Structures are given as structure tokens and as C-alpha cells.
C-alpha positions as a Python dict, from the first residue, in 0.01 Angstrom:
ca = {
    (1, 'X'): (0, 0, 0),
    (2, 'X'): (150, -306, -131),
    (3, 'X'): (461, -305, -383),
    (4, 'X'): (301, -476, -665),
    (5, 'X'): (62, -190, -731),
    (6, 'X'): (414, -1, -797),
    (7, 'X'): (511, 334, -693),
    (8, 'X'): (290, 709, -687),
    (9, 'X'): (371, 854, -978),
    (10, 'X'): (442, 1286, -922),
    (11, 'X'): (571, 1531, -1130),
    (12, 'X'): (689, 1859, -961),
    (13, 'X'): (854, 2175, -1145),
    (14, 'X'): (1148, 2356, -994),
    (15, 'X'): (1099, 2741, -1111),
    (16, 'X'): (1253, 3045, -994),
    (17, 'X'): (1476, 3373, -1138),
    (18, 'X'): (1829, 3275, -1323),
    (19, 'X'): (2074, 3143, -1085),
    (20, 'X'): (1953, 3082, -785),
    (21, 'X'): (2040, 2687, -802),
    (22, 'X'): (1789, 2503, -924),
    (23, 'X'): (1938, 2314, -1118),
    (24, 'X'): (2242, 2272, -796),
    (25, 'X'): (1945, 2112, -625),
    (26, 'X'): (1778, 1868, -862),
    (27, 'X'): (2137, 1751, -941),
    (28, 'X'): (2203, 1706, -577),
    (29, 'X'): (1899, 1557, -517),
    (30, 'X'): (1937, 1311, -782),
    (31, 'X'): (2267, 1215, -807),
    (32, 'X'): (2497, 1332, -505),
    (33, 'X'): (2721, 1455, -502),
    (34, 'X'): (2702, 1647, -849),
    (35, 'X'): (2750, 1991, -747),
    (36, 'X'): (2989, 2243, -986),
    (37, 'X'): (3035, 2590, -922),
    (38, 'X'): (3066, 2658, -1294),
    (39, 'X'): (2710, 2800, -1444),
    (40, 'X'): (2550, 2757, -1725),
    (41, 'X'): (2162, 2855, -1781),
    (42, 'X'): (1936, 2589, -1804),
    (43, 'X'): (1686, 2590, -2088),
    (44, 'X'): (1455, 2310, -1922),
    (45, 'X'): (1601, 1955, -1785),
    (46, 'X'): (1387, 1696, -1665),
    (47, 'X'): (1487, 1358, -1426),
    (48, 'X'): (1345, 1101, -1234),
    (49, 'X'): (1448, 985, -887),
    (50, 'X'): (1198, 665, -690),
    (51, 'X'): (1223, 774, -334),
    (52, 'X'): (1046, 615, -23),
    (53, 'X'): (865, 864, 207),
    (54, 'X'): (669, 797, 516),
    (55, 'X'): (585, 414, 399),
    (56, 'X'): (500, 477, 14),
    (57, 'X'): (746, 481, -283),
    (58, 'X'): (737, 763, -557),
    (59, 'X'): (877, 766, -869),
    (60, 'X'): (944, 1127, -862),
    (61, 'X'): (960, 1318, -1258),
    (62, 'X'): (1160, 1651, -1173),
    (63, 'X'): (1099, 1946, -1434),
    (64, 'X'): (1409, 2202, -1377),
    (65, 'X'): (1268, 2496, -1539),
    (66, 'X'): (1452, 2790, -1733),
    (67, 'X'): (1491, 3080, -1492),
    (68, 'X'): (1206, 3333, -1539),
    (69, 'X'): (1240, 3697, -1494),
    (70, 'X'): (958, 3925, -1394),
    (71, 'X'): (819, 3937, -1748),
    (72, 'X'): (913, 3616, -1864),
    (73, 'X'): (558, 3476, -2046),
    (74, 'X'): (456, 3126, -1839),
    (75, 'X'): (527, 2825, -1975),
    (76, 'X'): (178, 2671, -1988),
    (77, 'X'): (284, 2306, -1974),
    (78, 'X'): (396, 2402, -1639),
    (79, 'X'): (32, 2416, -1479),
    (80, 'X'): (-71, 2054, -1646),
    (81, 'X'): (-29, 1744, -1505),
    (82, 'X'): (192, 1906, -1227),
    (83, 'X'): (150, 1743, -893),
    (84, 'X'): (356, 1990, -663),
    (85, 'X'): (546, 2302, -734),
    (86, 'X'): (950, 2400, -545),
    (87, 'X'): (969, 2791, -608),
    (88, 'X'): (1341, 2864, -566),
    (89, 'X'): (1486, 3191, -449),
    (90, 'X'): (1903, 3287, -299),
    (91, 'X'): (1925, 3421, 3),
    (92, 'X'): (2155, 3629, -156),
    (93, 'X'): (1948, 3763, -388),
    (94, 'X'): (1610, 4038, -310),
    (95, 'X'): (1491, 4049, -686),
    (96, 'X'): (1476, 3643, -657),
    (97, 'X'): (1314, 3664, -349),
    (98, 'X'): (1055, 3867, -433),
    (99, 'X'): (999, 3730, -794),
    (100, 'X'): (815, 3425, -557),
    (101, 'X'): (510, 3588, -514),
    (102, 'X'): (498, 3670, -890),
    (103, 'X'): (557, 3316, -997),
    (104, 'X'): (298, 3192, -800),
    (105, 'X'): (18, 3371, -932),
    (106, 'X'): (117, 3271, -1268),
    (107, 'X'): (82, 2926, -1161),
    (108, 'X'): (-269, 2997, -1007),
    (109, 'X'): (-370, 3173, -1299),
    (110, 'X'): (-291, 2884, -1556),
    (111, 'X'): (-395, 2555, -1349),
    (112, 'X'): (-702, 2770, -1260),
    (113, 'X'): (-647, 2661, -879),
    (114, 'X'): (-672, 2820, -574),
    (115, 'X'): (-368, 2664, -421),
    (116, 'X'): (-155, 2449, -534),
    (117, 'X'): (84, 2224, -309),
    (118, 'X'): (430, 2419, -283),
    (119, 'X'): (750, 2451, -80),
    (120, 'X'): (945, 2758, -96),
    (121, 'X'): (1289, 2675, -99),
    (122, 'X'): (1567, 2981, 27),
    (123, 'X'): (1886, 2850, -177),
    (124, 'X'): (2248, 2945, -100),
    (125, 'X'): (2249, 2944, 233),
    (126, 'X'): (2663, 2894, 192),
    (127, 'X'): (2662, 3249, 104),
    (128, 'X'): (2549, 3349, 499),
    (129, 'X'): (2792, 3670, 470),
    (130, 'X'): (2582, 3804, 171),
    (131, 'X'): (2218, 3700, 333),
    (132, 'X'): (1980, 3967, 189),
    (133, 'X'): (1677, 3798, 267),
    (134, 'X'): (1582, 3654, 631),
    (135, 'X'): (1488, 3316, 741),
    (136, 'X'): (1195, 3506, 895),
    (137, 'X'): (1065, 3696, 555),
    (138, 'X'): (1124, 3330, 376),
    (139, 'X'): (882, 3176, 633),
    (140, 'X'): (673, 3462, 625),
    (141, 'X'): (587, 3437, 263),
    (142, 'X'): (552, 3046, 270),
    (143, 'X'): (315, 3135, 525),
    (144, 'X'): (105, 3381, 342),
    (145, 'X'): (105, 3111, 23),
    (146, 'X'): (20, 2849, 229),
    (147, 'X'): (354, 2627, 155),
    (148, 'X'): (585, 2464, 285),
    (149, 'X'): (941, 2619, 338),
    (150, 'X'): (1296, 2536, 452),
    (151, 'X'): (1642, 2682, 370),
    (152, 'X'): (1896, 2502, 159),
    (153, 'X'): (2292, 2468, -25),
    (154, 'X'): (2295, 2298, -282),
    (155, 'X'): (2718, 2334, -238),
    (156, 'X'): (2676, 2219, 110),
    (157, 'X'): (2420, 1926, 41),
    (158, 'X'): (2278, 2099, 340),
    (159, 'X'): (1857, 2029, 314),
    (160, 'X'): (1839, 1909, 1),
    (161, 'X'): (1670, 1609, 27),
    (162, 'X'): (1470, 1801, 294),
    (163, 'X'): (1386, 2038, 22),
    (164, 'X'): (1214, 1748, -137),
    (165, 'X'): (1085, 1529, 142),
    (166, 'X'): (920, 1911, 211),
    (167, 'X'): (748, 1907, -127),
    (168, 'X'): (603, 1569, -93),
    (169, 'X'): (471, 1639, 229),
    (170, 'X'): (273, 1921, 90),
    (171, 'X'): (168, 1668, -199),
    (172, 'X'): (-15, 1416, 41),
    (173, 'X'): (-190, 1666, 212),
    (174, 'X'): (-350, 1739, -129),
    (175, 'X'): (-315, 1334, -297),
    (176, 'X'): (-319, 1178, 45),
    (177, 'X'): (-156, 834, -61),
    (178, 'X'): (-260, 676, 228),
    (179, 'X'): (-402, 298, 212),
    (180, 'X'): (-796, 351, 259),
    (181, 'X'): (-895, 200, 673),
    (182, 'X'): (-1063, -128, 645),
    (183, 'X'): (-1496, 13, 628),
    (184, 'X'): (-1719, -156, 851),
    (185, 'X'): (-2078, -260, 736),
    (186, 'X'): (-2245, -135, 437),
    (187, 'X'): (-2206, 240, 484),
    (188, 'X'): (-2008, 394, 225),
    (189, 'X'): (-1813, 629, 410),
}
């Protein structure tokens, strides 16, 4: 790919219950080191970060969603235009955990996808001593949704740009922005 034809433009939305640190991660991600214990609910926040990742650049557009709760109606604008999708739970926290699932058919049912690419991302992993969710059922659901998945602190700055670099993997499965091989003769393909 060369660099005149300027960086692969994806937008990704960050969603997941209240406090679980989404907004710990995006701020991490984009501006290290940014984290603050202090809380304060995010009604939607969106930033850009142009990253490098195996050989192409991205200019990443990061939507950090409100927290939704079980019955929380979907924000539509969330399935349009979306190129990969970080569902956020805390360790910590069973009702976050298993609000995942839930999430993700919402998405399904408003792109009007099968799949979508995904990471699940198991948050707070500085609060070990009050684990209520395993590494094992994390992977276990990323399995079953066919995504990506990895543990993270946003506190720490343990994973976080592995949290990302996780996502975008996922994305080129689906975008694959590799340069097209040289074709041979006149066969199309």
C-alpha cells in the first residue's frame, strides 16, 4: 500500500454496561497515560488515533458509547457505518459480563448482519481479588460470538493497545487491507 493513497479509514464503537472502563480504555489508548480513578458517566465521546498495524496505517474514529443496561433502547447510529465493534465487560462485575451476549444481538439485529467483526474485551483486571468472571468464561463467549478476546486495565495500561491491535485484527479478516498480488495474464481472478 503506498502512503500517498493515505491511511484506512475505521470507525469502531466501544459499548458495554456503566462503568466498566470504557471510556479508561479509549483514553488510554489515545492519549497515555490519561487514566483517573474519579467517574463520571459518559453520554457518548468520540476520538481519533492513526495507528500502524501489520504494514498499513489507520486513522482510527473511536465512538465511546453511553453505558447500556439490559433495557437500554439501541442507539441505531451504532450499526451504520461501523467497521468493528469492542464490547466491554469488568471482571469484577457478572451483570456486565453477561449483558455481552445481549449487546450483541442488538447489534446483529440493527446492521442486519450475521457477524460482525468484534473483540470482547474483560476490563479491570487490577481488581484480581474481586474476579467474578473467569478468563476461561471470557474466552468462552468470544468463542461462541466468533470474536476476538483478551483481558485488560485500563489503570495498569496493561493490554490496552492489545485491546485495539485485537479489534483491527478482526477488521482485516472482514476488510482485508491487503495490497492486491501482482495477476498474471488476462484471467480476472
Amino acid at each position: 500500500m503506498s502512503s500517498t493513497s493515505g491511511p484506512l479509514k475505521r470507525k469502531v464503537v466501544i459499548m458495554g454496561s456503566t462503568s466498566v472502563g470504557k471510556t479508561s480504555l479509549t483514553q488510554q489508548y489515545v492519549a497515555p497515560p490519561t487514566y483517573t480513578a474519579s467517574y463520571y458517566p459518559t453520554i457518548e465521546d468520540t476520538s481519533h488515533k492513526i495507528v500502524k498495524y501489520k504494514g498499513a496505517d489507520y486513522d482510527i474514529e473511536i465512538v465511546d458509547s453511553a453505558g447500556l443496561e439490559e433495557y437500554s433502547l439501541f442507539p441505531g447510529k451504532y450499526a451504520v457505518g461501523v467497521h468493528g465493534y469492542m464490547l466491554v465487560y469488568s471482571i469484577a462485575s457478572r451483570q456486565s459480563f453477561d449483558m455481552v451476549p445481549t449487546i450483541y444481538d442488538k447489534i446483529l439485529d440493527y446492521a442486519g448482519l450475521e457477524s460482525v467483526p468484534l473483540v470482547i474485551v474483560g476490563q479491570k483486571t487490577d481488581l484480581r481479588d474481586e474476579r467474578s468472571v473467569t478468563k476461561e468464561e471470557g474466552e468462552a463467549l468470544a468463542k461462541k460470538l466468533h470474536a476476538g478476546f483478551i483481558e485488560s486495565s485500563a489503570k495498569d495500561n496493561a493490554n490496552v493497545s492489545g485491546a485495539f491491535e485485537a479489534l483491527l485484527e478482526e477488521m482485516q479478516k472482514v476488510y482485508n487491507p491487503q495490497p492486491e498480488k501482482k495477476k498474471s495474464g488476462w484471467w480476472p481472478w
